[in-house]
Short mmCIF file of C-alpha atoms and ligand atoms in Angstrom, two decimals:
data_model
loop_
_atom_site.label_atom_id
_atom_site.label_comp_id
_atom_site.label_asym_id
_atom_site.label_seq_id
_atom_site.Cartn_x
_atom_site.Cartn_y
_atom_site.Cartn_z
CA MET A 1 -13.87 -6.50 -1.79
CA LEU A 2 -10.91 -4.83 -3.47
CA ASP A 3 -8.66 -7.64 -2.26
CA ARG A 4 -10.82 -10.25 -3.94
CA ILE A 5 -10.84 -8.24 -7.18
CA HIS A 6 -7.05 -7.89 -7.09
CA ARG A 7 -6.51 -11.62 -6.54
CA HIS A 8 -8.97 -12.41 -9.32
CA LEU A 9 -7.35 -9.95 -11.73
CA ARG A 10 -3.86 -11.21 -10.95
CA HIS A 11 -4.87 -14.82 -11.53
CA HIS A 12 -6.52 -14.10 -14.89
CA TYR A 13 -3.79 -11.74 -16.01
CA LEU A 14 -1.05 -14.34 -15.39
CA GLN A 15 -3.15 -17.09 -16.97
CA SER A 16 -3.74 -15.08 -20.13
CA ILE A 17 -0.05 -14.37 -20.50
CA LYS A 18 0.85 -18.04 -20.05
CA GLN A 19 -1.81 -19.12 -22.54
CA LYS A 20 -0.33 -16.85 -25.16
CA ASN A 21 2.86 -18.89 -24.66
CA MET A 22 4.94 -15.84 -25.29
CA THR A 23 8.60 -16.50 -25.94
CA GLU A 24 9.91 -13.09 -25.24
CA GLU A 25 13.44 -11.93 -25.80
CA ILE A 26 15.51 -11.08 -22.79
CA GLU A 27 15.40 -7.33 -22.33
CA LYS A 28 18.28 -5.25 -20.99
CA VAL A 29 17.60 -2.09 -19.02
CA ARG A 30 19.75 0.44 -17.19
CA VAL A 31 17.27 1.12 -14.39
CA LEU A 32 14.34 -1.04 -13.45
CA ILE A 33 11.84 0.52 -11.06
CA ILE A 34 9.46 -1.80 -9.23
CA GLY A 35 6.33 -0.08 -7.93
CA SER A 36 4.18 2.88 -8.87
CA GLY A 37 3.50 4.95 -5.78
CA PRO A 38 5.06 8.37 -5.21
CA ALA A 39 8.48 6.75 -4.64
CA GLY A 40 8.46 4.79 -7.90
CA TYR A 41 7.07 7.60 -10.04
CA THR A 42 9.48 10.17 -8.59
CA ALA A 43 12.38 7.80 -9.29
CA ALA A 44 11.01 7.45 -12.84
CA ILE A 45 10.82 11.24 -13.31
CA TYR A 46 14.42 11.71 -12.19
CA THR A 47 15.96 8.75 -14.02
CA SER A 48 14.14 9.55 -17.26
CA ARG A 49 15.32 13.16 -17.09
CA ALA A 50 18.83 11.74 -16.57
CA GLU A 51 18.28 9.83 -19.85
CA LEU A 52 18.60 6.43 -18.24
CA LYS A 53 15.46 5.19 -20.01
CA PRO A 54 13.89 3.66 -16.90
CA VAL A 55 11.38 0.83 -17.14
CA LEU A 56 8.78 0.85 -14.37
CA TYR A 57 6.49 -2.04 -13.49
CA GLN A 58 3.36 -0.74 -11.80
CA GLY A 59 2.31 -3.86 -9.91
CA LEU A 60 -1.26 -4.90 -9.25
CA GLN A 61 -2.35 -1.58 -7.84
CA PRO A 62 -1.12 1.08 -10.29
CA GLY A 63 -0.56 4.27 -8.36
CA GLY A 64 -0.29 2.40 -5.08
CA GLN A 65 -2.04 3.07 -1.80
CA LEU A 66 -2.78 6.72 -2.56
CA THR A 67 -5.25 5.72 -5.25
CA ILE A 68 -7.51 4.35 -2.54
CA THR A 69 -7.34 7.30 -0.17
CA THR A 70 -9.57 10.33 -0.25
CA ASP A 71 -8.17 13.82 -0.52
CA VAL A 72 -4.48 14.42 0.02
CA GLU A 73 -4.08 17.72 1.80
CA ASN A 74 -0.49 17.53 2.95
CA PHE A 75 1.45 17.08 -0.28
CA PRO A 76 3.20 20.36 -1.08
CA GLY A 77 1.96 22.21 -4.15
CA TYR A 78 -1.77 21.57 -3.83
CA PRO A 79 -3.23 24.43 -1.77
CA GLU A 80 -6.77 23.08 -2.16
CA GLY A 81 -5.78 19.42 -1.75
CA ILE A 82 -6.07 16.79 -4.48
CA SER A 83 -7.57 13.31 -4.77
CA GLY A 84 -4.96 10.59 -4.27
CA TYR A 85 -5.95 9.00 -7.57
CA GLN A 86 -5.49 12.26 -9.50
CA MET A 87 -2.14 12.93 -7.87
CA MET A 88 -0.82 9.55 -8.95
CA GLU A 89 -2.15 10.00 -12.48
CA ASP A 90 -0.32 13.33 -12.63
CA MET A 91 2.92 11.74 -11.39
CA ARG A 92 2.65 8.97 -13.97
CA LYS A 93 2.06 11.45 -16.80
CA GLN A 94 4.97 13.56 -15.60
CA ALA A 95 7.30 10.54 -15.73
CA GLU A 96 6.00 9.52 -19.17
CA ARG A 97 6.56 13.03 -20.48
CA PHE A 98 10.31 12.47 -20.02
CA GLY A 99 10.23 9.05 -21.64
CA ALA A 100 9.81 6.63 -18.71
CA ASP A 101 8.50 3.28 -19.94
CA ILE A 102 5.64 2.57 -17.54
CA ARG A 103 4.15 -0.90 -17.79
CA TRP A 104 1.14 -2.66 -16.36
CA GLY A 105 2.62 -5.86 -14.94
CA VAL A 106 3.98 -7.57 -11.89
CA ILE A 107 7.53 -8.53 -11.01
CA THR A 108 7.27 -12.14 -9.92
CA SER A 109 10.88 -13.02 -8.99
CA VAL A 110 14.31 -11.45 -8.67
CA ASP A 111 17.87 -12.73 -8.57
CA PHE A 112 20.28 -10.18 -7.11
CA SER A 113 23.20 -12.61 -6.78
CA GLU A 114 25.08 -11.09 -9.73
CA ARG A 115 24.97 -8.13 -12.08
CA PRO A 116 23.15 -7.47 -14.27
CA PHE A 117 20.31 -8.41 -11.94
CA LYS A 118 17.90 -10.97 -13.31
CA VAL A 119 14.27 -10.01 -12.84
CA VAL A 120 11.20 -11.87 -14.09
CA ALA A 121 8.03 -9.98 -14.95
CA ASP A 122 4.63 -11.70 -15.09
CA GLU A 123 6.35 -15.08 -14.62
CA THR A 124 7.37 -15.05 -18.28
CA LYS A 125 9.53 -12.13 -19.25
CA THR A 126 13.18 -11.93 -18.19
CA ILE A 127 14.79 -8.56 -17.72
CA LEU A 128 18.47 -7.96 -17.07
CA ALA A 129 18.85 -4.73 -15.09
CA ASP A 130 22.05 -2.84 -14.34
CA SER A 131 20.33 -1.26 -11.34
CA VAL A 132 17.04 -1.76 -9.55
CA ILE A 133 14.95 0.65 -7.51
CA ILE A 134 12.51 -1.14 -5.22
CA ALA A 135 9.45 1.00 -4.48
CA THR A 136 6.83 -1.65 -3.80
CA GLY A 137 5.26 0.12 -0.83
CA ALA A 138 3.17 -1.56 1.82
CA SER A 139 -0.25 -3.23 2.12
CA ALA A 140 -2.98 -3.14 4.72
CA ARG A 141 -2.55 -5.38 7.77
CA TRP A 142 -5.26 -7.69 9.07
CA LEU A 143 -6.21 -8.61 12.62
CA GLY A 144 -5.70 -12.33 12.11
CA LEU A 145 -9.18 -13.39 13.21
CA GLU A 146 -10.54 -16.47 11.47
CA THR A 147 -13.84 -14.73 10.86
CA GLU A 148 -12.05 -11.76 9.34
CA GLU A 149 -10.79 -13.93 6.48
CA LYS A 150 -14.21 -15.59 6.14
CA TYR A 151 -16.08 -12.30 5.69
CA ARG A 152 -13.50 -10.49 3.57
CA GLY A 153 -15.52 -9.01 0.75
CA TYR A 154 -18.74 -9.79 2.65
CA GLY A 155 -18.62 -7.00 5.17
CA VAL A 156 -14.92 -6.92 6.10
CA SER A 157 -12.74 -4.42 4.28
CA ALA A 158 -9.49 -2.50 4.67
CA CYS A 159 -10.49 0.37 2.41
CA ALA A 160 -13.31 2.77 3.26
CA THR A 161 -13.01 4.75 0.04
CA CYS A 162 -13.30 1.55 -2.01
CA ASP A 163 -16.12 -0.13 -0.13
CA GLY A 164 -17.79 2.57 2.01
CA PHE A 165 -20.45 3.14 -0.61
CA PHE A 166 -21.94 -0.31 0.13
CA TYR A 167 -22.72 0.76 3.71
CA LYS A 168 -24.75 3.85 2.95
CA GLY A 169 -27.10 4.59 5.88
CA LYS A 170 -25.83 1.57 7.84
CA ASP A 171 -23.78 1.13 11.01
CA VAL A 172 -20.13 0.11 10.69
CA ALA A 173 -17.05 -0.37 12.85
CA VAL A 174 -13.53 0.88 12.20
CA ILE A 175 -10.63 -0.80 14.02
CA GLY A 176 -7.43 1.11 14.85
CA GLY A 177 -6.14 4.28 16.44
CA GLY A 178 -3.78 5.73 13.83
CA ASP A 179 -4.25 8.28 11.06
CA THR A 180 -5.70 5.66 8.72
CA ALA A 181 -8.38 4.66 11.25
CA ALA A 182 -9.20 8.32 11.91
CA GLU A 183 -9.43 9.05 8.20
CA GLU A 184 -11.56 5.99 7.47
CA ALA A 185 -13.90 6.76 10.37
CA THR A 186 -14.49 10.37 9.32
CA TYR A 187 -14.95 9.34 5.70
CA LEU A 188 -17.47 6.64 6.63
CA ALA A 189 -19.29 8.97 9.01
CA LYS A 190 -20.37 10.98 5.95
CA ILE A 191 -21.96 7.90 4.34
CA CYS A 192 -23.05 5.73 7.24
CA LYS A 193 -25.57 6.24 9.99
CA LYS A 194 -23.11 5.47 12.75
CA VAL A 195 -19.44 4.59 13.00
CA TYR A 196 -17.94 2.80 16.00
CA LEU A 197 -14.24 3.53 16.29
CA ILE A 198 -12.69 0.65 18.18
CA HIS A 199 -9.20 1.08 19.53
CA ARG A 200 -7.24 -1.09 21.94
CA ARG A 201 -5.79 1.81 23.95
CA THR A 202 -7.36 4.92 25.43
CA GLU A 203 -5.10 7.26 23.44
CA MET A 204 -5.05 7.48 19.67
CA ARG A 205 -1.72 7.72 17.92
CA ALA A 206 -3.29 9.65 15.03
CA SER A 207 -2.17 13.26 14.50
CA LYS A 208 -3.94 15.91 16.57
CA ALA A 209 -5.66 17.32 13.49
CA MET A 210 -7.15 13.92 12.62
CA GLN A 211 -8.13 13.24 16.23
CA ASN A 212 -9.98 16.56 16.33
CA LYS A 213 -11.91 15.57 13.22
CA VAL A 214 -12.93 12.31 14.90
CA PHE A 215 -13.89 13.98 18.18
CA ASN A 216 -15.96 16.60 16.36
CA THR A 217 -17.96 14.13 14.28
CA PRO A 218 -21.19 13.42 16.15
CA ASN A 219 -21.98 10.05 14.56
CA ILE A 220 -18.62 8.51 15.49
CA GLU A 221 -18.84 6.61 18.78
CA ARG A 222 -15.47 5.93 20.32
CA LEU A 223 -15.02 2.55 21.96
CA PHE A 224 -11.51 2.92 23.34
CA GLY A 225 -9.93 0.18 25.40
CA TYR A 226 -11.63 -2.55 23.36
CA VAL A 227 -10.34 -5.27 21.03
CA PRO A 228 -12.36 -7.20 18.45
CA VAL A 229 -12.64 -10.91 19.19
CA GLU A 230 -15.07 -12.17 16.59
CA ILE A 231 -17.01 -11.04 13.56
CA THR A 232 -20.46 -12.56 13.24
CA GLY A 233 -23.00 -13.09 10.47
CA GLU A 234 -24.60 -15.57 8.11
CA LYS A 235 -23.38 -14.81 4.59
CA ASN A 236 -22.64 -11.17 5.39
CA VAL A 237 -21.40 -9.47 8.53
CA ASP A 238 -24.12 -8.61 11.03
CA GLY A 239 -22.12 -7.87 14.15
CA LEU A 240 -18.85 -7.62 16.00
CA THR A 241 -17.94 -9.09 19.36
CA ILE A 242 -15.56 -6.92 21.36
CA LYS A 243 -13.70 -7.31 24.64
CA ASN A 244 -12.96 -4.60 27.16
CA VAL A 245 -9.21 -4.88 27.78
CA THR A 246 -9.50 -3.81 31.44
CA THR A 247 -12.57 -5.70 32.62
CA GLN A 248 -12.33 -8.52 30.01
CA GLU A 249 -16.08 -8.06 29.59
CA ILE A 250 -17.44 -9.25 26.26
CA SER A 251 -20.11 -7.33 24.36
CA ASN A 252 -21.64 -7.26 20.90
CA ILE A 253 -22.31 -4.40 18.56
CA VAL A 254 -24.63 -4.60 15.59
CA VAL A 255 -22.82 -3.54 12.41
CA ASP A 256 -22.99 -4.39 8.71
CA GLY A 257 -19.38 -3.62 8.00
CA VAL A 258 -16.00 -3.89 9.72
CA PHE A 259 -13.17 -1.75 8.40
CA VAL A 260 -9.73 -2.83 9.57
CA ALA A 261 -7.26 0.06 9.72
CA ILE A 262 -4.38 -1.20 11.85
CA GLY A 263 -1.37 -0.33 9.75
CA HIS A 264 0.55 -1.91 6.93
CA THR A 265 3.02 -4.62 5.99
CA PRO A 266 5.84 -3.88 3.54
CA ASN A 267 5.49 -5.54 0.14
CA SER A 268 8.86 -7.24 0.18
CA ALA A 269 8.05 -10.97 -0.03
CA ILE A 270 9.63 -11.46 -3.47
CA PHE A 271 12.94 -10.03 -2.20
CA LYS A 272 13.24 -12.45 0.72
CA GLY A 273 16.65 -14.08 0.78
CA GLN A 274 17.90 -11.64 -1.85
CA ILE A 275 18.30 -8.54 0.25
CA GLU A 276 18.63 -7.58 3.90
CA MET A 277 15.39 -6.76 5.69
CA ASP A 278 14.30 -6.39 9.30
CA GLU A 279 12.12 -8.83 11.23
CA ASN A 280 8.97 -7.11 9.91
CA GLY A 281 10.04 -7.33 6.27
CA TYR A 282 11.12 -3.68 5.85
CA ILE A 283 14.12 -3.45 3.52
CA ILE A 284 17.14 -2.10 5.36
CA THR A 285 18.86 0.88 3.78
CA VAL A 286 22.11 2.59 4.75
CA PRO A 287 21.06 5.54 6.97
CA GLY A 288 20.74 8.76 5.00
CA SER A 289 20.59 6.92 1.68
CA THR A 290 18.49 4.41 -0.27
CA LYS A 291 21.37 1.94 -0.69
CA THR A 292 20.62 -1.63 0.29
CA ASN A 293 23.20 -4.30 1.13
CA VAL A 294 23.27 -5.22 -2.59
CA GLU A 295 25.31 -2.74 -4.59
CA GLY A 296 23.15 -1.36 -7.39
CA VAL A 297 19.83 -2.13 -5.67
CA PHE A 298 18.09 0.78 -3.99
CA ALA A 299 14.90 0.93 -1.93
CA ALA A 300 12.57 3.92 -1.60
CA GLY A 301 9.20 4.70 -0.05
CA ASP A 302 7.16 2.67 2.42
CA VAL A 303 8.91 -0.64 1.73
CA GLN A 304 11.93 0.72 3.63
CA ASP A 305 10.26 3.32 5.83
CA THR A 306 9.33 2.24 9.34
CA HIS A 307 8.81 5.76 10.55
CA TYR A 308 7.40 8.51 8.30
CA LYS A 309 5.34 6.67 5.63
CA GLN A 310 4.15 9.84 3.95
CA ALA A 311 3.61 10.53 0.25
CA ALA A 312 6.07 13.42 0.53
CA THR A 313 8.78 11.30 2.17
CA ALA A 314 8.20 8.49 -0.34
CA ALA A 315 8.66 10.97 -3.19
CA GLY A 316 11.78 12.28 -1.44
CA THR A 317 13.37 8.86 -1.15
CA GLY A 318 12.35 8.06 -4.74
CA CYS A 319 14.36 11.09 -5.79
CA MET A 320 17.31 9.96 -3.66
CA ALA A 321 17.19 6.46 -5.17
CA ALA A 322 17.23 7.90 -8.70
CA ILE A 323 20.26 10.08 -7.98
CA GLU A 324 22.05 7.21 -6.24
CA ALA A 325 21.27 4.81 -9.10
CA GLU A 326 22.61 7.32 -11.62
CA ARG A 327 25.83 7.76 -9.63
CA PHE A 328 26.18 4.01 -9.28
CA LEU A 329 25.76 3.46 -13.02
CA ASN A 330 28.32 6.18 -13.76
CA SER A 331 30.77 4.54 -11.37
CA VAL A 332 30.53 1.08 -12.93
CA SER A 333 30.36 1.94 -16.62
P1 NDP B 401 -0.28 3.16 12.41
O1 NDP B 401 0.79 2.13 12.55
O2 NDP B 401 0.06 4.58 12.65
O3 NDP B 401 -1.49 2.81 13.38
C1 NDP B 401 -1.98 1.51 13.49
C2 NDP B 401 -3.06 1.50 14.57
O4 NDP B 401 -3.65 0.21 14.61
C3 NDP B 401 -2.51 1.82 15.94
O5 NDP B 401 -3.42 2.64 16.63
C4 NDP B 401 -2.40 0.44 16.58
O6 NDP B 401 -2.62 0.46 17.96
C5 NDP B 401 -3.52 -0.32 15.93
N1 NDP B 401 -3.23 -1.75 15.83
C6 NDP B 401 -2.13 -2.35 15.29
N2 NDP B 401 -2.23 -3.69 15.35
C7 NDP B 401 -3.42 -3.95 15.96
C8 NDP B 401 -4.10 -5.14 16.30
N3 NDP B 401 -3.59 -6.34 16.02
N4 NDP B 401 -5.29 -5.04 16.92
C9 NDP B 401 -5.84 -3.83 17.19
N5 NDP B 401 -5.25 -2.65 16.87
C10 NDP B 401 -4.06 -2.72 16.26
O7 NDP B 401 -0.87 2.91 10.94
P2 NDP B 401 -1.70 3.88 10.01
O8 NDP B 401 -2.01 3.06 8.82
O9 NDP B 401 -2.78 4.52 10.73
O10 NDP B 401 -0.66 5.00 9.58
C11 NDP B 401 0.61 4.66 9.00
C12 NDP B 401 1.37 5.94 8.66
O11 NDP B 401 0.72 6.62 7.60
C13 NDP B 401 1.47 6.92 9.82
O12 NDP B 401 2.74 7.52 9.79
C14 NDP B 401 0.40 7.92 9.52
O13 NDP B 401 0.69 9.19 10.07
C15 NDP B 401 0.41 7.95 8.00
N6 NDP B 401 -0.90 8.35 7.45
C16 NDP B 401 -1.08 9.65 7.17
C17 NDP B 401 -2.29 10.10 6.67
C18 NDP B 401 -2.45 11.54 6.36
O14 NDP B 401 -1.56 12.31 6.72
N7 NDP B 401 -3.51 11.97 5.71
C19 NDP B 401 -3.41 9.17 6.41
C20 NDP B 401 -3.11 7.82 6.78
C21 NDP B 401 -1.88 7.43 7.27
P3 NDP B 401 -1.57 1.13 18.99
O15 NDP B 401 -1.76 2.61 18.83
O16 NDP B 401 -2.01 0.60 20.31
O17 NDP B 401 -0.22 0.63 18.58
#
């Protein structure tokens, strides 16, 4: 559902800008930050306090992935926890308080072949940046089933907090065995009649605390050792076909919704060919730093993190990127 809305918004947003036929001046900035999760906002807080007048483009999902999670209980400083949305609003306001220029818009192409780096926003506006901090995060991964694409927005979702409401009192399935799957399943269990948690192995990789929550929720039925093979339905989802990985036996479960929670893909497509990344699209940084193979371009948060992927670590690397960008700018000016 959210996916469809994002694609729709993006299309209309870019169309409206083109129709205005704006002939904008080329803008010069010291630090351009791309992305508005904890990494981007932390970089904005630090670089604005360093009086570098950062410009930050928020992207299509201002606030990033945390805005679609429920409560965040593991970010230091919030003894009672805080909603992901509120936390990101607070980070944005904190950055703006020090003068960061935070903009609603999307970076559509980059050219890192020479400095200043040439970056295009919303397909129309050219920005010349002395340094760039990439903090574009990651997006939900999909199973790759044909029927998954067909029913996206009609019973297939990757965000329980966005779409769970539509399944009040119904039966749903959650796919995955990580912290996201555990979180989505426990969240949905509060709204739905029954939640099937379908995982391909017999062990979850989710943290012990999250596993305990799953195991102690009576209306979550664990179907471990199963993979989804097909989603069924007329216009909307009405069932899921699953296969037992040991016996290869096929069975069907009756559900109105399928929530895919199998991890994320880094949002690095626009940097392809411009910067070094690994085979999965994660931007490669020099160990212990946020430096990329392009001098003056730094990467922070989930787009370069194959391991921790936490709000706290994203904020930490955002801080590192800001300090490294400042040092870089001092060294070249
Ligand atoms: P993970 O990569 O941790 O887990 C993905 C899960 O999906 C795994 O169980 C994996 O199975 C399964 N999977 C992957 N591909 C497929 C497929 N094609 N078919 C079926 N199953 C598949 O991703 P998460 O999004 O859960 O978590 C990412 C990071 O974010 C983690 O570090 C996590 O700790 C963190 N996180 C923390 C939260 C919190 O602290 N509140 C909340 C959410 C996430 P397998 O195990 O077999 O590989």
